[in-house]
mmCIF file of C-alpha atoms in Angstrom:
data_model
loop_
_atom_site.group_PDB
_atom_site.id
_atom_site.type_symbol
_atom_site.label_atom_id
_atom_site.label_comp_id
_atom_site.label_asym_id
_atom_site.label_seq_id
_atom_site.Cartn_x
_atom_site.Cartn_y
_atom_site.Cartn_z
ATOM 1 C CA MET A 1209 0.187 0.480 0.025
ATOM 2 C CA LEU A 1210 1.285 3.176 -1.572
ATOM 3 C CA ASN A 1211 1.766 6.290 2.435
ATOM 4 C CA LYS A 1212 0.652 9.823 1.884
ATOM 5 C CA PRO A 1213 3.340 12.053 2.578
ATOM 6 C CA ARG A 1214 3.740 13.833 5.900
ATOM 7 C CA ILE A 1215 4.510 17.878 5.478
ATOM 8 C CA GLY A 1216 4.990 19.295 8.436
ATOM 9 C CA VAL A 1217 4.323 23.312 9.241
ATOM 10 C CA ILE A 1218 6.604 24.865 11.888
ATOM 11 C CA GLY A 1219 4.567 28.231 12.857
ATOM 12 C CA ILE A 1220 2.082 30.489 15.220
ATOM 13 C CA PRO A 1221 -0.684 28.135 15.337
ATOM 14 C CA GLY A 1222 -3.977 29.544 15.243
ATOM 15 C CA LYS A 1223 -2.619 32.144 13.030
ATOM 16 C CA TRP A 1224 -4.304 32.190 9.915
ATOM 17 C CA SER A 1225 -0.872 32.176 7.094
ATOM 18 C CA THR A 1226 -0.106 29.227 9.225
ATOM 19 C CA GLU A 1227 -3.244 27.239 9.553
ATOM 20 C CA VAL A 1228 -3.494 27.911 6.316
ATOM 21 C CA LEU A 1229 -0.706 26.388 4.726
ATOM 22 C CA ALA A 1230 -1.392 23.422 6.610
ATOM 23 C CA ASP A 1231 -5.526 23.167 5.166
ATOM 24 C CA ARG A 1232 -3.854 23.333 2.034
ATOM 25 C CA LEU A 1233 -0.893 20.854 2.448
ATOM 26 C CA GLU A 1234 -3.830 18.569 4.763
ATOM 27 C CA GLU A 1235 -6.486 18.581 1.496
ATOM 28 C CA ARG A 1236 -3.251 17.302 -1.135
ATOM 29 C CA THR A 1237 -2.796 14.619 1.072
ATOM 30 C CA GLY A 1238 -4.660 13.764 4.348
ATOM 31 C CA PHE A 1239 -1.930 15.062 7.140
ATOM 32 C CA ARG A 1240 -1.743 17.584 9.165
ATOM 33 C CA ALA A 1241 0.998 18.704 11.958
ATOM 34 C CA VAL A 1242 0.900 22.631 12.416
ATOM 35 C CA ILE A 1243 4.262 22.780 14.833
ATOM 36 C CA ASP A 1244 4.935 24.962 17.743
ATOM 37 C CA MET A 1245 8.908 25.867 18.511
ATOM 38 C CA SER A 1246 8.228 26.204 21.692
ATOM 39 C CA GLN A 1247 7.544 22.963 22.823
ATOM 40 C CA VAL A 1248 9.621 20.723 20.481
ATOM 41 C CA GLU A 1249 12.548 18.745 21.980
ATOM 42 C CA LEU A 1250 15.652 17.625 20.718
ATOM 43 C CA ARG A 1251 16.058 14.078 22.501
ATOM 44 C CA LEU A 1252 19.761 13.727 21.742
ATOM 45 C CA ASP A 1253 20.020 9.978 23.119
ATOM 46 C CA THR A 1254 17.462 8.801 20.950
ATOM 47 C CA GLN A 1255 17.878 11.063 18.343
ATOM 48 C CA GLN A 1256 14.544 11.543 18.258
ATOM 49 C CA LEU A 1257 13.094 15.540 17.457
ATOM 50 C CA MET A 1258 9.668 15.240 19.347
ATOM 51 C CA TYR A 1259 6.263 17.823 19.289
ATOM 52 C CA GLN A 1260 3.346 16.125 21.512
ATOM 53 C CA GLY A 1261 4.188 12.714 20.772
ATOM 54 C CA LEU A 1262 5.146 13.466 17.141
ATOM 55 C CA ASP A 1263 8.573 12.679 15.871
ATOM 56 C CA LEU A 1264 9.487 15.486 12.981
ATOM 57 C CA MET A 1265 12.318 13.374 12.461
ATOM 58 C CA THR A 1266 9.824 10.628 10.160
ATOM 59 C CA LEU A 1267 8.117 13.126 8.739
ATOM 60 C CA ASP A 1268 8.780 13.623 4.736
ATOM 61 C CA GLY A 1269 9.405 17.380 5.070
ATOM 62 C CA LEU A 1270 9.105 20.446 7.022
ATOM 63 C CA ILE A 1271 8.238 23.663 6.099
ATOM 64 C CA ILE A 1272 9.453 27.010 8.846
ATOM 65 C CA LYS A 1273 6.395 29.312 8.178
ATOM 66 C CA LYS A 1274 6.851 30.807 11.145
ATOM 67 C CA ILE A 1275 9.287 30.410 13.743
ATOM 68 C CA SER A 1276 8.884 32.535 15.773
ATOM 69 C CA GLU A 1277 6.307 35.295 17.008
ATOM 70 C CA THR A 1278 9.107 37.969 17.221
ATOM 71 C CA TYR A 1279 12.580 37.764 15.776
ATOM 72 C CA SER A 1280 15.559 37.440 18.814
ATOM 73 C CA PRO A 1281 18.813 35.526 19.149
ATOM 74 C CA ALA A 1282 17.104 32.680 20.390
ATOM 75 C CA THR A 1283 15.000 31.987 17.015
ATOM 76 C CA GLU A 1284 18.536 31.095 16.124
ATOM 77 C CA ASP A 1285 18.506 28.841 18.533
ATOM 78 C CA ARG A 1286 15.070 27.097 16.912
ATOM 79 C CA ILE A 1287 16.796 27.103 13.694
ATOM 80 C CA HIS A 1288 19.304 25.020 15.119
ATOM 81 C CA LEU A 1289 16.756 22.181 16.336
ATOM 82 C CA LEU A 1290 15.498 21.934 12.322
ATOM 83 C CA SER A 1291 18.853 21.500 11.496
ATOM 84 C CA TYR A 1292 19.756 18.645 13.312
ATOM 85 C CA ALA A 1293 16.684 17.241 11.352
ATOM 86 C CA GLU A 1294 17.809 18.318 8.374
ATOM 87 C CA ARG A 1295 21.216 17.083 8.691
ATOM 88 C CA ALA A 1296 19.122 13.335 9.202
ATOM 89 C CA GLY A 1297 17.487 13.930 5.855
ATOM 90 C CA VAL A 1298 14.065 15.711 6.070
ATOM 91 C CA LYS A 1299 14.117 18.565 3.894
ATOM 92 C CA LEU A 1300 13.063 21.770 4.949
ATOM 93 C CA PHE A 1301 10.979 24.860 3.197
ATOM 94 C CA SER A 1302 12.802 26.977 3.363
ATOM 95 C CA PRO A 1303 16.946 25.394 3.874
ATOM 96 C CA THR A 1304 18.089 26.543 7.584
ATOM 97 C CA HIS A 1305 21.110 28.207 6.655
ATOM 98 C CA SER A 1306 19.178 29.956 5.039
ATOM 99 C CA VAL A 1307 16.763 31.187 7.336
ATOM 100 C CA GLY A 1308 19.493 31.813 9.015
ATOM 101 C CA ASN A 1309 20.895 34.849 7.650
ATOM 102 C CA LEU A 1310 17.932 36.642 7.090
ATOM 103 C CA VAL A 1311 16.783 36.406 10.431
ATOM 104 C CA ASN A 1312 19.709 38.943 11.378
ATOM 105 C CA ARG A 1313 19.275 41.993 9.830
ATOM 106 C CA LEU A 1314 22.955 42.311 9.150
ATOM 107 C CA SER A 1315 23.620 38.790 8.274
ATOM 108 C CA GLY A 1316 20.465 39.657 5.273
ATOM 109 C CA THR A 1317 21.612 43.159 4.294
ATOM 110 C CA LEU A 1318 25.826 41.687 3.929
ATOM 111 C CA ALA A 1319 24.812 38.987 1.285
ATOM 112 C CA LEU A 1320 22.602 42.026 -0.898
ATOM 113 C CA GLN A 1321 25.129 44.065 -0.642
ATOM 114 C CA GLN A 1322 27.370 41.159 -2.245
ATOM 115 C CA GLY A 1323 24.643 40.629 -4.538
ATOM 116 C CA ASN A 1324 25.070 43.825 -5.918
ATOM 117 C CA ILE A 1325 21.319 45.257 -5.125
ATOM 118 C CA PRO A 1326 20.910 48.195 -5.046
ATOM 119 C CA MET A 1327 19.444 49.627 -1.908
ATOM 120 C CA PRO A 1328 18.713 52.216 0.616
ATOM 121 C CA LYS A 1329 22.415 53.792 1.938
ATOM 122 C CA THR A 1330 23.439 52.133 5.358
ATOM 123 C CA ARG A 1331 26.161 52.111 7.634
ATOM 124 C CA ILE A 1332 26.084 49.741 10.604
ATOM 125 C CA THR A 1333 28.818 50.918 14.173
ATOM 126 C CA GLU A 1334 29.249 49.944 17.271
ATOM 127 C CA SER A 1335 29.687 53.525 18.086
ATOM 128 C CA ALA A 1336 27.350 56.207 19.363
ATOM 129 C CA GLU A 1337 29.286 59.134 18.230
ATOM 130 C CA GLN A 1338 29.889 57.572 14.855
ATOM 131 C CA ALA A 1339 25.633 56.302 14.987
ATOM 132 C CA PHE A 1340 25.103 60.510 15.534
ATOM 133 C CA ALA A 1341 27.231 61.736 12.754
ATOM 134 C CA THR A 1342 25.972 58.895 10.171
ATOM 135 C CA VAL A 1343 21.763 60.639 11.548
ATOM 136 C CA ARG A 1344 22.991 64.332 11.177
ATOM 137 C CA GLU A 1345 24.581 63.004 7.724
ATOM 138 C CA PHE A 1346 21.815 61.430 6.243
ATOM 139 C CA GLY A 1347 19.224 63.248 7.278
ATOM 140 C CA SER A 1348 16.612 61.861 7.853
ATOM 141 C CA ALA A 1349 17.554 58.370 8.838
ATOM 142 C CA ILE A 1350 16.194 55.330 10.713
ATOM 143 C CA LEU A 1351 17.432 52.994 13.416
ATOM 144 C CA LYS A 1352 16.268 49.243 12.923
ATOM 145 C CA PRO A 1353 16.785 46.629 15.198
ATOM 146 C CA LEU A 1354 17.955 43.281 13.828
ATOM 147 C CA TYR A 1355 15.844 41.094 14.654
ATOM 148 C CA SER A 1356 12.082 42.495 13.728
ATOM 149 C CA THR A 1357 9.582 42.489 11.235
ATOM 150 C CA LYS A 1358 6.926 44.542 9.864
ATOM 151 C CA ALA A 1359 8.724 47.475 11.215
ATOM 152 C CA ARG A 1360 8.664 46.896 14.765
ATOM 153 C CA GLY A 1361 11.075 48.751 16.770
ATOM 154 C CA MET A 1362 12.142 51.448 14.360
ATOM 155 C CA ILE A 1363 13.030 54.865 15.210
ATOM 156 C CA ILE A 1364 12.570 57.116 12.279
ATOM 157 C CA LEU A 1365 14.571 60.057 12.907
ATOM 158 C CA THR A 1366 14.035 63.783 11.249
ATOM 159 C CA PRO A 1367 16.392 66.544 10.549
ATOM 160 C CA ALA A 1368 13.592 68.672 12.420
ATOM 161 C CA ASP A 1369 15.147 66.707 15.717
ATOM 162 C CA SER A 1370 17.233 68.990 17.942
ATOM 163 C CA ASP A 1371 20.914 67.055 18.250
ATOM 164 C CA GLU A 1372 19.202 65.954 22.274
ATOM 165 C CA VAL A 1373 16.193 64.381 20.486
ATOM 166 C CA VAL A 1374 19.050 62.318 18.887
ATOM 167 C CA ARG A 1375 21.000 61.292 20.755
ATOM 168 C CA ASP A 1376 18.736 59.983 23.234
ATOM 169 C CA ALA A 1377 17.133 58.513 20.399
ATOM 170 C CA LEU A 1378 20.943 56.613 19.626
ATOM 171 C CA GLU A 1379 20.653 55.770 23.817
ATOM 172 C CA LYS A 1380 16.859 54.466 23.765
ATOM 173 C CA TYR A 1381 18.273 52.029 20.745
ATOM 174 C CA ARG A 1382 20.998 51.043 22.009
ATOM 175 C CA HIS A 1383 19.764 49.705 25.359
ATOM 176 C CA THR A 1384 18.153 46.281 23.329
ATOM 177 C CA GLN A 1385 20.376 46.503 20.595
ATOM 178 C CA SER A 1386 24.556 45.819 20.200
ATOM 179 C CA ILE A 1387 24.954 47.496 16.861
ATOM 180 C CA TYR A 1388 23.560 50.799 15.211
ATOM 181 C CA TYR A 1389 22.075 49.637 11.918
ATOM 182 C CA ILE A 1390 21.442 52.818 10.292
ATOM 183 C CA GLN A 1391 19.361 53.269 7.250
ATOM 184 C CA GLN A 1392 18.697 56.246 5.200
ATOM 185 C CA THR A 1393 14.926 57.281 4.227
ATOM 186 C CA VAL A 1394 13.822 57.010 0.824
ATOM 187 C CA GLU A 1395 11.345 58.614 -1.166
ATOM 188 C CA LEU A 1396 8.098 56.711 -1.608
ATOM 189 C CA ASP A 1397 5.198 58.071 -3.457
ATOM 190 C CA GLY A 1398 2.468 55.843 -0.595
ATOM 191 C CA ARG A 1399 3.684 52.962 -1.567
ATOM 192 C CA ASP A 1400 6.012 49.982 -1.249
ATOM 193 C CA LEU A 1401 6.066 46.386 -2.982
ATOM 194 C CA GLY A 1402 5.552 43.292 -2.689
ATOM 195 C CA MET A 1403 7.294 40.909 -5.045
ATOM 196 C CA VAL A 1404 6.189 37.016 -4.138
ATOM 197 C CA PHE A 1405 8.942 33.404 -5.248
ATOM 198 C CA ILE A 1406 8.187 29.891 -5.562
ATOM 199 C CA GLY A 1407 11.415 27.842 -4.863
ATOM 200 C CA GLY A 1408 13.181 30.599 -7.865
ATOM 201 C CA GLU A 1409 10.051 31.507 -9.619
ATOM 202 C CA TYR A 1410 7.919 35.241 -10.078
ATOM 203 C CA LEU A 1411 4.659 34.331 -8.942
ATOM 204 C CA CYS A 1412 3.081 37.644 -8.300
ATOM 205 C CA THR A 1413 3.758 41.220 -7.119
ATOM 206 C CA TYR A 1414 1.408 43.394 -5.388
ATOM 207 C CA ALA A 1415 1.917 47.413 -3.467
ATOM 208 C CA ARG A 1416 1.225 48.151 0.022
ATOM 209 C CA VAL A 1417 0.146 51.176 0.094
ATOM 210 C CA GLY A 1418 0.146 53.370 3.290
ATOM 211 C CA ASN A 1419 -1.877 55.041 5.258
ATOM 212 C CA LYS A 1420 -0.915 58.694 5.497
ATOM 213 C CA ASP A 1421 -0.824 58.611 8.599
ATOM 214 C CA ALA A 1422 1.898 56.328 9.269
ATOM 215 C CA TRP A 1423 5.680 56.636 7.980
ATOM 216 C CA ASN A 1424 5.748 53.662 6.857
ATOM 217 C CA THR A 1425 3.749 51.065 4.854
ATOM 218 C CA THR A 1426 2.855 48.139 6.831
ATOM 219 C CA ILE A 1427 0.099 46.705 7.056
ATOM 220 C CA ASN A 1428 0.325 46.952 11.027
ATOM 221 C CA SER A 1429 -0.009 50.454 10.232
ATOM 222 C CA GLY A 1430 -2.891 50.935 8.659
ATOM 223 C CA GLY A 1431 -1.357 49.583 5.003
ATOM 224 C CA LYS A 1432 -3.425 48.310 2.818
ATOM 225 C CA TYR A 1433 -2.855 45.594 -0.345
ATOM 226 C CA GLU A 1434 -3.406 46.461 -4.078
ATOM 227 C CA LEU A 1435 -2.466 44.578 -7.658
ATOM 228 C CA PHE A 1436 0.923 45.641 -8.916
ATOM 229 C CA GLU A 1437 2.546 45.176 -12.567
ATOM 230 C CA PRO A 1438 5.861 45.336 -12.816
ATOM 231 C CA ASP A 1439 8.013 45.770 -15.376
ATOM 232 C CA ALA A 1440 10.903 42.873 -16.560
ATOM 233 C CA ASP A 1441 13.538 45.230 -15.203
ATOM 234 C CA LEU A 1442 11.924 45.315 -11.068
ATOM 235 C CA ILE A 1443 10.621 41.058 -11.723
ATOM 236 C CA GLU A 1444 14.528 40.465 -12.583
ATOM 237 C CA LEU A 1445 15.738 42.416 -9.671
ATOM 238 C CA GLY A 1446 13.438 40.698 -7.376
ATOM 239 C CA ARG A 1447 14.982 37.796 -8.932
ATOM 240 C CA ARG A 1448 18.235 38.999 -8.363
ATOM 241 C CA ALA A 1449 17.895 40.229 -5.289
ATOM 242 C CA GLN A 1450 16.093 36.379 -4.274
ATOM 243 C CA SER A 1451 18.819 34.663 -5.532
ATOM 244 C CA CYS A 1452 21.389 35.712 -2.717
ATOM 245 C CA TYR A 1453 19.364 32.733 -0.631
ATOM 246 C CA ASP A 1454 18.648 29.556 -1.163
ATOM 247 C CA LEU A 1455 14.919 29.624 -0.328
ATOM 248 C CA SER A 1456 11.499 28.074 -0.980
ATOM 249 C CA PHE A 1457 9.489 31.545 -0.532
ATOM 250 C CA THR A 1458 9.772 34.528 -0.297
ATOM 251 C CA THR A 1459 8.386 38.134 -0.369
ATOM 252 C CA VAL A 1460 11.330 40.958 -1.850
ATOM 253 C CA ASP A 1461 10.226 44.529 -0.237
ATOM 254 C CA ILE A 1462 10.926 47.342 -2.877
ATOM 255 C CA ALA A 1463 10.904 50.484 -3.087
ATOM 256 C CA LEU A 1464 10.471 52.731 -6.390
ATOM 257 C CA THR A 1465 12.574 55.928 -5.703
ATOM 258 C CA ASN A 1466 12.999 59.397 -7.697
ATOM 259 C CA GLN A 1467 16.488 57.564 -7.677
ATOM 260 C CA GLY A 1468 15.693 54.289 -8.407
ATOM 261 C CA PRO A 1469 14.082 50.957 -7.686
ATOM 262 C CA VAL A 1470 16.173 50.076 -4.134
ATOM 263 C CA VAL A 1471 15.482 46.664 -1.991
ATOM 264 C CA PHE A 1472 14.662 46.649 1.230
ATOM 265 C CA GLU A 1473 14.701 43.310 2.258
ATOM 266 C CA VAL A 1474 14.081 39.822 1.653
ATOM 267 C CA SER A 1475 12.122 37.681 3.924
ATOM 268 C CA ALA A 1476 12.881 34.246 5.736
ATOM 269 C CA PHE A 1477 8.861 33.094 4.985
ATOM 270 C CA GLY A 1478 7.356 35.305 3.109
ATOM 271 C CA GLY A 1479 3.230 36.095 3.904
ATOM 272 C CA PHE A 1480 0.137 34.619 1.465
ATOM 273 C CA LYS A 1481 -2.517 37.555 2.654
ATOM 274 C CA GLY A 1482 -0.764 40.395 -0.358
ATOM 275 C CA ALA A 1483 -0.346 37.850 -2.648
ATOM 276 C CA LEU A 1484 -4.403 37.111 -2.242
ATOM 277 C CA GLU A 1485 -5.789 40.300 -1.323
ATOM 278 C CA GLY A 1486 -3.661 42.171 -3.982
ATOM 279 C CA CYS A 1487 -3.365 39.737 -6.567
ATOM 280 C CA ASN A 1488 -6.295 36.931 -5.618
ATOM 281 C CA ILE A 1489 -3.668 34.824 -5.788
ATOM 282 C CA ASP A 1490 -3.708 31.675 -3.625
ATOM 283 C CA ALA A 1491 -0.253 31.283 -2.394
ATOM 284 C CA ALA A 1492 -0.352 28.879 0.043
ATOM 285 C CA SER A 1493 -1.730 25.958 -2.393
ATOM 286 C CA ALA A 1494 0.521 27.279 -4.871
ATOM 287 C CA TYR A 1495 4.234 26.297 -2.059
ATOM 288 C CA ALA A 1496 1.893 23.769 -0.700
ATOM 289 C CA THR A 1497 2.216 22.031 -4.515
ATOM 290 C CA TYR A 1498 5.917 23.463 -5.166
ATOM 291 C CA VAL A 1499 6.250 21.682 -1.523
ATOM 292 C CA LEU A 1500 5.247 18.526 -2.542
ATOM 293 C CA GLN A 1501 6.797 18.346 -5.948
ATOM 294 C CA SER A 1502 10.171 18.914 -4.296
ATOM 295 C CA CYS A 1503 9.697 16.378 -1.767
ATOM 296 C CA GLY A 1504 9.469 14.298 -5.403
ATOM 297 C CA LEU A 1505 5.598 13.521 -4.283
ATOM 298 C CA SER A 1506 2.704 13.196 -5.928
ATOM 299 C CA GLU A 1507 -0.533 14.740 -4.625
ATOM 300 C CA GLY A 1508 -1.503 11.906 -1.992
ATOM 301 C CA THR A 1509 1.028 9.393 -2.511
ATOM 302 C CA GLN A 1510 4.840 8.859 -2.692
ATOM 303 C CA PRO A 1511 6.584 6.014 -4.393
#
């Protein structure tokens, strides 16, 4: 008798993006497992990676949809646990080395820079004085935490801010950060783009249109999704950016500026809601199909 494939979803139980991906896999295979990494136990003595009685080492694959609610150095510990299963032959989507590079903003930025991807002007230093000088040189600047998503923890500084305000902001930032990551702001037209790729292949692009009362365009700050039709050059920029990593599913954040397009970042995981609401595409379904095909499995049986 042929066995049905078993693919687990690493995510946040109850969250829409996690659950919809598990739904799409269950529709195809009959198997469903949503795995909360805070409850996983690595048993080195028995070579098991356990979650609520399920040994993840016995699965055909694991999709890392969301490894933690918020990013932190502890997130990297979870990646190490998953790499144990990966080294034993369980397929990981995306590979743990790629996810690890992107969880930390600095390592992710360096990969883009080495790939000659256009980015906003960026400086990194441990020196408070160097950071102050950089903020003043940039005029408008954003202090970005090394571990964050959806603009959480970012501090924007403008030429109108006094020296005292800037220094206070730098001090506040350093309470939680080991190094200053400073990026010059770019002029947006009220939107930025999310370009979606599955297995390195282009799927669609949506725009995040900002709330006029917020400085960023994130949905958390009142933004909304709209369809965007990029030209071939812009798609190629997104393709080059995501190719700096080895990602199974990702969203490339791109801004259109008067200096040309720039890449803000490449997501370690990427979301499904922008593709659904902006492009009317079920990216979770497309991703589930890609994962099953990558495992050499048909939708419901395996050799």
